[in-house]
Amino acid sequence: MGDQEFKNAVKTTLKTIGGKWKPVILCFLKEGVMRFSELKREIPEITEKMLAQQLRELEQDGIISRKVYPQVPPKVEYSLTEYGQTIQEVLDVMYKWGRQHQKRIREKA
Amino acid sequence: MGDQEFKNAVKTTLKTIGGKWKPVILCFLKEGVMRFSELKREIPEITEKMLAQQLRELEQDGIISRKVYPQVPPKVEYSLTEYGQTIQEVLDVMYKWGRQHQKRIREKA
DNA sequence: CGGTATCCCAAGCGATACTG
DNA sequence: CAGTATCGCTTGGGATACCG
């Protein structure tokens, strides 16, 4: 059945960019290159463990790239890969929908 | 900062239609009206508890509607509300991205 | 600065049994 | 058929401490 294929593709997307932190991280990285500490500052609720972990996973999936500057103190920059740019459309649609849904919630509350 | 608004909207979307089962359920309901048992048949891995629970939540958020036919044996139909139709765009984009991502995974594996 | 390592907790989810 | 109820577990995530 065709819907099984649809279902699996959607699951794949959510597995790759879903979860509690990945969409948030990507919201910031889509704006440009950011250092570890900058991400941490923009997302204060996240622990360093989770930030590092999620960044690793996104890197392994080819969504973001990690650039290490061999210097002291260390400097590491994260950015969307060319491939990673393709999730922007997904984020944008989720943003648009979420925005109007928030409005709807407020109105009927 | 503008990205905080973006972030929150995306979070709202994922809170409403994310998770393990909601996107899957919606993939089927977007095709039309379905009974509880039909959904269960299409999604064999889900337990009845989770199916019922997720359907309740989607109903409360106004995404789907529940129509009970007062008869024995019981008959309950689920379908997208008019408002619920609006998530189709989100699902479609997630489908498209997931589909090409699966392909990418297969190719480099 | 940019991480790991370790331990711990709670929510989400699953299995099973039961019901109108 | 379409659910609830109960219990138990897994796993995602948090707190804290430490390191190159």
Short mmCIF file of C-alpha atoms (C1' of nucleotides) in Angstrom, two decimals:
data_model
loop_
_atom_site.label_atom_id
_atom_site.label_comp_id
_atom_site.label_asym_id
_atom_site.label_seq_id
_atom_site.Cartn_x
_atom_site.Cartn_y
_atom_site.Cartn_z
CA MET A 1 0.00 0.00 0.00
CA GLY A 2 1.24 3.43 -0.95
CA ASP A 3 0.59 4.90 2.43
CA GLN A 4 3.13 2.62 3.98
CA GLU A 5 5.77 4.26 1.85
CA PHE A 6 4.48 7.69 2.81
CA LYS A 7 4.51 6.66 6.44
CA ASN A 8 8.08 5.40 6.30
CA ALA A 9 9.38 8.51 4.61
CA VAL A 10 7.76 10.75 7.21
CA LYS A 11 9.21 8.58 9.94
CA THR A 12 12.64 8.91 8.39
CA THR A 13 12.36 12.68 8.39
CA LEU A 14 11.29 12.78 12.01
CA LYS A 15 14.01 10.38 13.01
CA THR A 16 16.61 12.61 11.37
CA ILE A 17 15.48 16.08 12.37
CA GLY A 18 12.87 15.37 15.04
CA GLY A 19 13.22 14.97 18.76
CA LYS A 20 13.47 17.61 21.41
CA TRP A 21 16.60 19.42 20.29
CA LYS A 22 17.46 18.85 16.64
CA PRO A 23 14.81 21.13 15.19
CA VAL A 24 15.84 23.84 17.61
CA ILE A 25 19.51 23.52 16.75
CA LEU A 26 18.71 23.60 13.05
CA CYS A 27 16.59 26.72 13.49
CA PHE A 28 19.72 28.54 14.53
CA LEU A 29 22.19 26.93 12.16
CA LYS A 30 20.02 27.77 9.18
CA GLU A 31 20.90 31.40 9.91
CA GLY A 32 24.58 30.72 9.44
CA VAL A 33 27.76 29.44 11.04
CA MET A 34 27.72 29.16 14.82
CA ARG A 35 30.18 28.11 17.48
CA PHE A 36 29.38 25.58 20.16
CA SER A 37 29.22 28.28 22.81
CA GLU A 38 26.97 30.45 20.67
CA LEU A 39 24.47 27.64 20.28
CA LYS A 40 24.66 27.03 23.99
CA ARG A 41 23.94 30.70 24.63
CA GLU A 42 20.97 30.78 22.26
CA ILE A 43 19.56 27.57 23.73
CA PRO A 44 20.21 27.92 27.45
CA GLU A 45 17.89 25.05 28.42
CA ILE A 46 19.99 22.46 26.66
CA THR A 47 22.78 20.68 28.48
CA GLU A 48 26.22 20.47 26.92
CA LYS A 49 25.86 16.73 26.75
CA MET A 50 22.72 16.90 24.67
CA LEU A 51 24.05 19.68 22.48
CA ALA A 52 27.21 17.72 21.68
CA GLN A 53 25.27 14.51 21.16
CA GLN A 54 22.70 16.00 18.80
CA LEU A 55 25.39 17.83 16.84
CA ARG A 56 27.24 14.54 16.36
CA GLU A 57 24.13 12.86 15.04
CA LEU A 58 23.34 15.67 12.64
CA GLU A 59 26.92 15.57 11.47
CA GLN A 60 26.77 11.83 10.84
CA ASP A 61 23.61 12.28 8.83
CA GLY A 62 25.38 14.81 6.65
CA ILE A 63 23.11 17.67 7.69
CA ILE A 64 25.74 19.82 9.34
CA SER A 65 29.50 20.08 9.18
CA ARG A 66 31.95 20.60 11.99
CA LYS A 67 35.02 22.71 11.52
CA VAL A 68 37.72 22.58 14.15
CA TYR A 69 40.29 25.33 14.40
CA PRO A 70 43.41 23.82 15.96
CA GLN A 71 44.16 26.57 18.43
CA VAL A 72 44.01 27.34 22.11
CA PRO A 73 41.43 28.00 23.33
CA PRO A 74 39.61 25.64 20.95
CA LYS A 75 37.20 26.96 18.38
CA VAL A 76 34.63 24.79 16.65
CA GLU A 77 32.15 26.03 14.12
CA TYR A 78 28.98 24.32 12.99
CA SER A 79 27.06 25.03 9.84
CA LEU A 80 24.57 23.44 7.50
CA THR A 81 26.12 21.42 4.72
CA GLU A 82 24.93 21.98 1.18
CA TYR A 83 22.78 18.93 1.67
CA GLY A 84 21.63 20.25 5.03
CA GLN A 85 20.17 23.30 3.31
CA THR A 86 17.43 21.04 1.99
CA ILE A 87 15.80 20.71 5.40
CA GLN A 88 15.12 24.44 5.44
CA GLU A 89 11.95 23.86 3.49
CA VAL A 90 10.79 21.38 6.10
CA LEU A 91 11.56 23.76 8.94
CA ASP A 92 9.82 26.61 7.17
CA VAL A 93 6.62 24.66 6.68
CA MET A 94 6.69 23.53 10.31
CA TYR A 95 7.24 27.13 11.34
CA LYS A 96 4.35 28.41 9.29
CA TRP A 97 1.98 25.78 10.57
CA GLY A 98 3.08 26.14 14.18
CA ARG A 99 2.71 29.89 14.02
CA GLN A 100 -0.87 29.83 12.87
CA HIS A 101 -1.67 27.00 15.26
CA GLN A 102 -0.42 29.05 18.19
CA LYS A 103 -2.71 31.83 17.06
CA ARG A 104 -5.63 29.43 16.87
CA ILE A 105 -4.92 28.16 20.35
CA ARG A 106 -4.81 31.68 21.74
CA GLU A 107 -8.07 32.64 20.10
CA LYS A 108 -10.17 29.78 21.37
CA ALA A 109 -8.59 29.88 24.86
CA MET B 1 15.45 37.51 18.73
CA GLY B 2 13.51 36.34 15.72
CA ASP B 3 14.82 32.82 15.85
CA GLN B 4 13.24 32.25 19.22
CA GLU B 5 9.85 32.76 17.61
CA PHE B 6 10.81 30.42 14.81
CA LYS B 7 11.99 27.87 17.31
CA ASN B 8 8.80 28.03 19.34
CA ALA B 9 6.56 27.65 16.33
CA VAL B 10 8.46 24.58 15.16
CA LYS B 11 8.25 23.16 18.65
CA THR B 12 4.49 23.72 18.65
CA THR B 13 4.13 21.85 15.40
CA LEU B 14 6.16 18.91 16.63
CA LYS B 15 4.27 18.85 19.89
CA THR B 16 0.98 18.65 18.01
CA ILE B 17 1.77 16.24 15.21
CA GLY B 18 5.11 14.78 16.27
CA GLY B 19 5.92 11.79 18.39
CA LYS B 20 6.01 8.16 17.46
CA TRP B 21 2.46 7.66 16.28
CA LYS B 22 0.67 10.88 15.37
CA PRO B 23 2.39 11.41 12.03
CA VAL B 24 1.68 7.80 11.11
CA ILE B 25 -1.97 8.07 12.04
CA LEU B 26 -2.31 11.29 10.07
CA CYS B 27 -0.69 9.71 7.02
CA PHE B 28 -3.64 7.38 6.85
CA LEU B 29 -6.38 9.78 7.85
CA LYS B 30 -5.33 12.23 5.18
CA GLU B 31 -6.55 9.63 2.69
CA GLY B 32 -10.05 9.73 4.08
CA VAL B 33 -12.38 8.50 6.79
CA MET B 34 -11.22 5.45 8.72
CA ARG B 35 -12.59 3.33 11.52
CA PHE B 36 -10.66 2.48 14.65
CA SER B 37 -10.17 -1.09 13.50
CA GLU B 38 -9.02 0.00 10.05
CA LEU B 39 -6.32 2.17 11.55
CA LYS B 40 -5.33 -0.70 13.77
CA ARG B 41 -5.08 -2.96 10.76
CA GLU B 42 -2.97 -0.51 8.78
CA ILE B 43 -0.68 0.12 11.75
CA PRO B 44 -0.29 -3.31 13.33
CA GLU B 45 2.66 -2.29 15.53
CA ILE B 46 0.57 0.17 17.52
CA THR B 47 -1.24 -0.94 20.65
CA GLU B 48 -4.89 -0.10 21.11
CA LYS B 49 -3.99 1.97 24.09
CA MET B 50 -1.65 4.20 22.12
CA LEU B 51 -4.00 4.42 19.16
CA ALA B 52 -6.87 5.56 21.35
CA GLN B 53 -4.69 7.94 23.29
CA GLN B 54 -3.18 9.61 20.24
CA LEU B 55 -6.56 9.89 18.57
CA ARG B 56 -7.91 11.65 21.66
CA GLU B 57 -5.10 14.15 21.61
CA LEU B 58 -5.48 14.88 17.92
CA GLU B 59 -9.20 15.33 18.49
CA GLN B 60 -8.64 17.76 21.33
CA ASP B 61 -6.30 19.77 19.15
CA GLY B 62 -9.01 20.03 16.52
CA ILE B 63 -7.03 18.09 13.92
CA ILE B 64 -9.39 15.16 13.61
CA SER B 65 -13.03 14.52 14.36
CA ARG B 66 -14.61 11.48 15.89
CA LYS B 67 -17.98 10.28 14.77
CA VAL B 68 -19.74 7.64 16.84
CA TYR B 69 -22.57 5.60 15.37
CA PRO B 70 -24.80 4.50 18.26
CA GLN B 71 -25.22 0.89 17.29
CA VAL B 72 -24.11 -2.58 18.27
CA PRO B 73 -21.40 -3.47 17.52
CA PRO B 74 -20.03 0.03 17.91
CA LYS B 75 -18.76 1.96 14.93
CA VAL B 76 -16.48 4.96 15.23
CA GLU B 77 -15.08 6.89 12.32
CA TYR B 78 -12.13 9.23 12.36
CA SER B 79 -11.33 11.87 9.80
CA LEU B 80 -9.42 15.09 9.38
CA THR B 81 -11.35 18.19 10.27
CA GLU B 82 -11.33 21.09 7.85
CA TYR B 83 -8.66 22.60 10.03
CA GLY B 84 -6.82 19.29 10.11
CA GLN B 85 -6.44 19.43 6.34
CA THR B 86 -3.87 22.15 6.86
CA ILE B 87 -1.29 19.71 8.20
CA GLN B 88 -1.26 17.91 4.88
CA GLU B 89 1.25 20.38 3.57
CA VAL B 90 3.52 19.65 6.53
CA LEU B 91 3.21 15.91 6.01
CA ASP B 92 3.86 16.24 2.30
CA VAL B 93 7.06 18.18 2.80
CA MET B 94 8.22 15.68 5.40
CA TYR B 95 7.39 12.89 2.99
CA LYS B 96 9.33 14.44 0.15
CA TRP B 97 12.38 15.10 2.27
CA GLY B 98 12.31 11.68 3.91
CA ARG B 99 11.99 9.96 0.57
CA GLN B 100 15.03 11.54 -0.93
CA HIS B 101 16.94 11.12 2.32
CA GLN B 102 16.25 7.37 2.26
CA LYS B 103 17.63 7.30 -1.25
CA ARG B 104 20.72 9.17 -0.14
CA ILE B 105 21.27 6.74 2.71
CA ARG B 106 20.94 3.76 0.40
CA GLU B 107 23.39 5.20 -2.10
CA LYS B 108 26.20 5.94 0.28
CA ALA B 109 25.72 2.71 2.23
"C1'" DC C 1 36.40 26.56 24.88
"C1'" DG C 2 34.45 22.49 23.76
"C1'" DG C 3 33.76 18.80 25.03
"C1'" DT C 4 33.30 13.34 27.95
"C1'" DA C 5 31.96 10.20 31.58
"C1'" DT C 6 28.96 8.69 34.91
"C1'" DC C 7 24.95 8.16 37.19
"C1'" DC C 8 20.07 8.97 37.64
"C1'" DC C 9 15.19 10.06 36.65
"C1'" DA C 10 10.70 10.37 34.42
"C1'" DA C 11 7.89 10.31 30.48
"C1'" DG C 12 6.46 7.67 26.89
"C1'" DC C 13 5.49 3.54 25.44
"C1'" DG C 14 4.29 -1.56 25.54
"C1'" DA C 15 1.95 -5.94 27.33
"C1'" DT C 16 -1.77 -7.79 29.21
"C1'" DA C 17 -6.24 -8.13 30.96
"C1'" DC C 18 -10.81 -6.60 31.12
"C1'" DT C 19 -15.47 -4.11 29.49
"C1'" DG C 20 -19.88 -1.79 27.54
"C1'" DC D 1 -15.95 -3.17 17.85
"C1'" DA D 2 -13.82 0.13 20.33
"C1'" DG D 3 -12.20 1.02 23.76
"C1'" DT D 4 -10.01 1.36 29.61
"C1'" DA D 5 -7.10 0.04 33.38
"C1'" DT D 6 -2.99 -1.40 35.38
"C1'" DC D 7 1.58 -2.29 35.62
"C1'" DG D 8 6.17 -2.49 34.13
"C1'" DC D 9 9.96 -1.29 31.29
"C1'" DT D 10 12.93 1.19 27.97
"C1'" DT D 11 15.12 5.08 26.51
"C1'" DG D 12 15.60 9.86 25.99
"C1'" DG D 13 17.11 13.23 28.56
"C1'" DG D 14 19.09 15.82 32.95
"C1'" DA D 15 22.73 16.81 36.75
"C1'" DT D 16 27.10 16.78 37.97
"C1'" DA D 17 31.87 16.27 37.62
"C1'" DC D 18 35.92 16.12 35.11
"C1'" DC D 19 39.40 16.75 30.88
"C1'" DG D 20 42.55 18.25 26.71
#
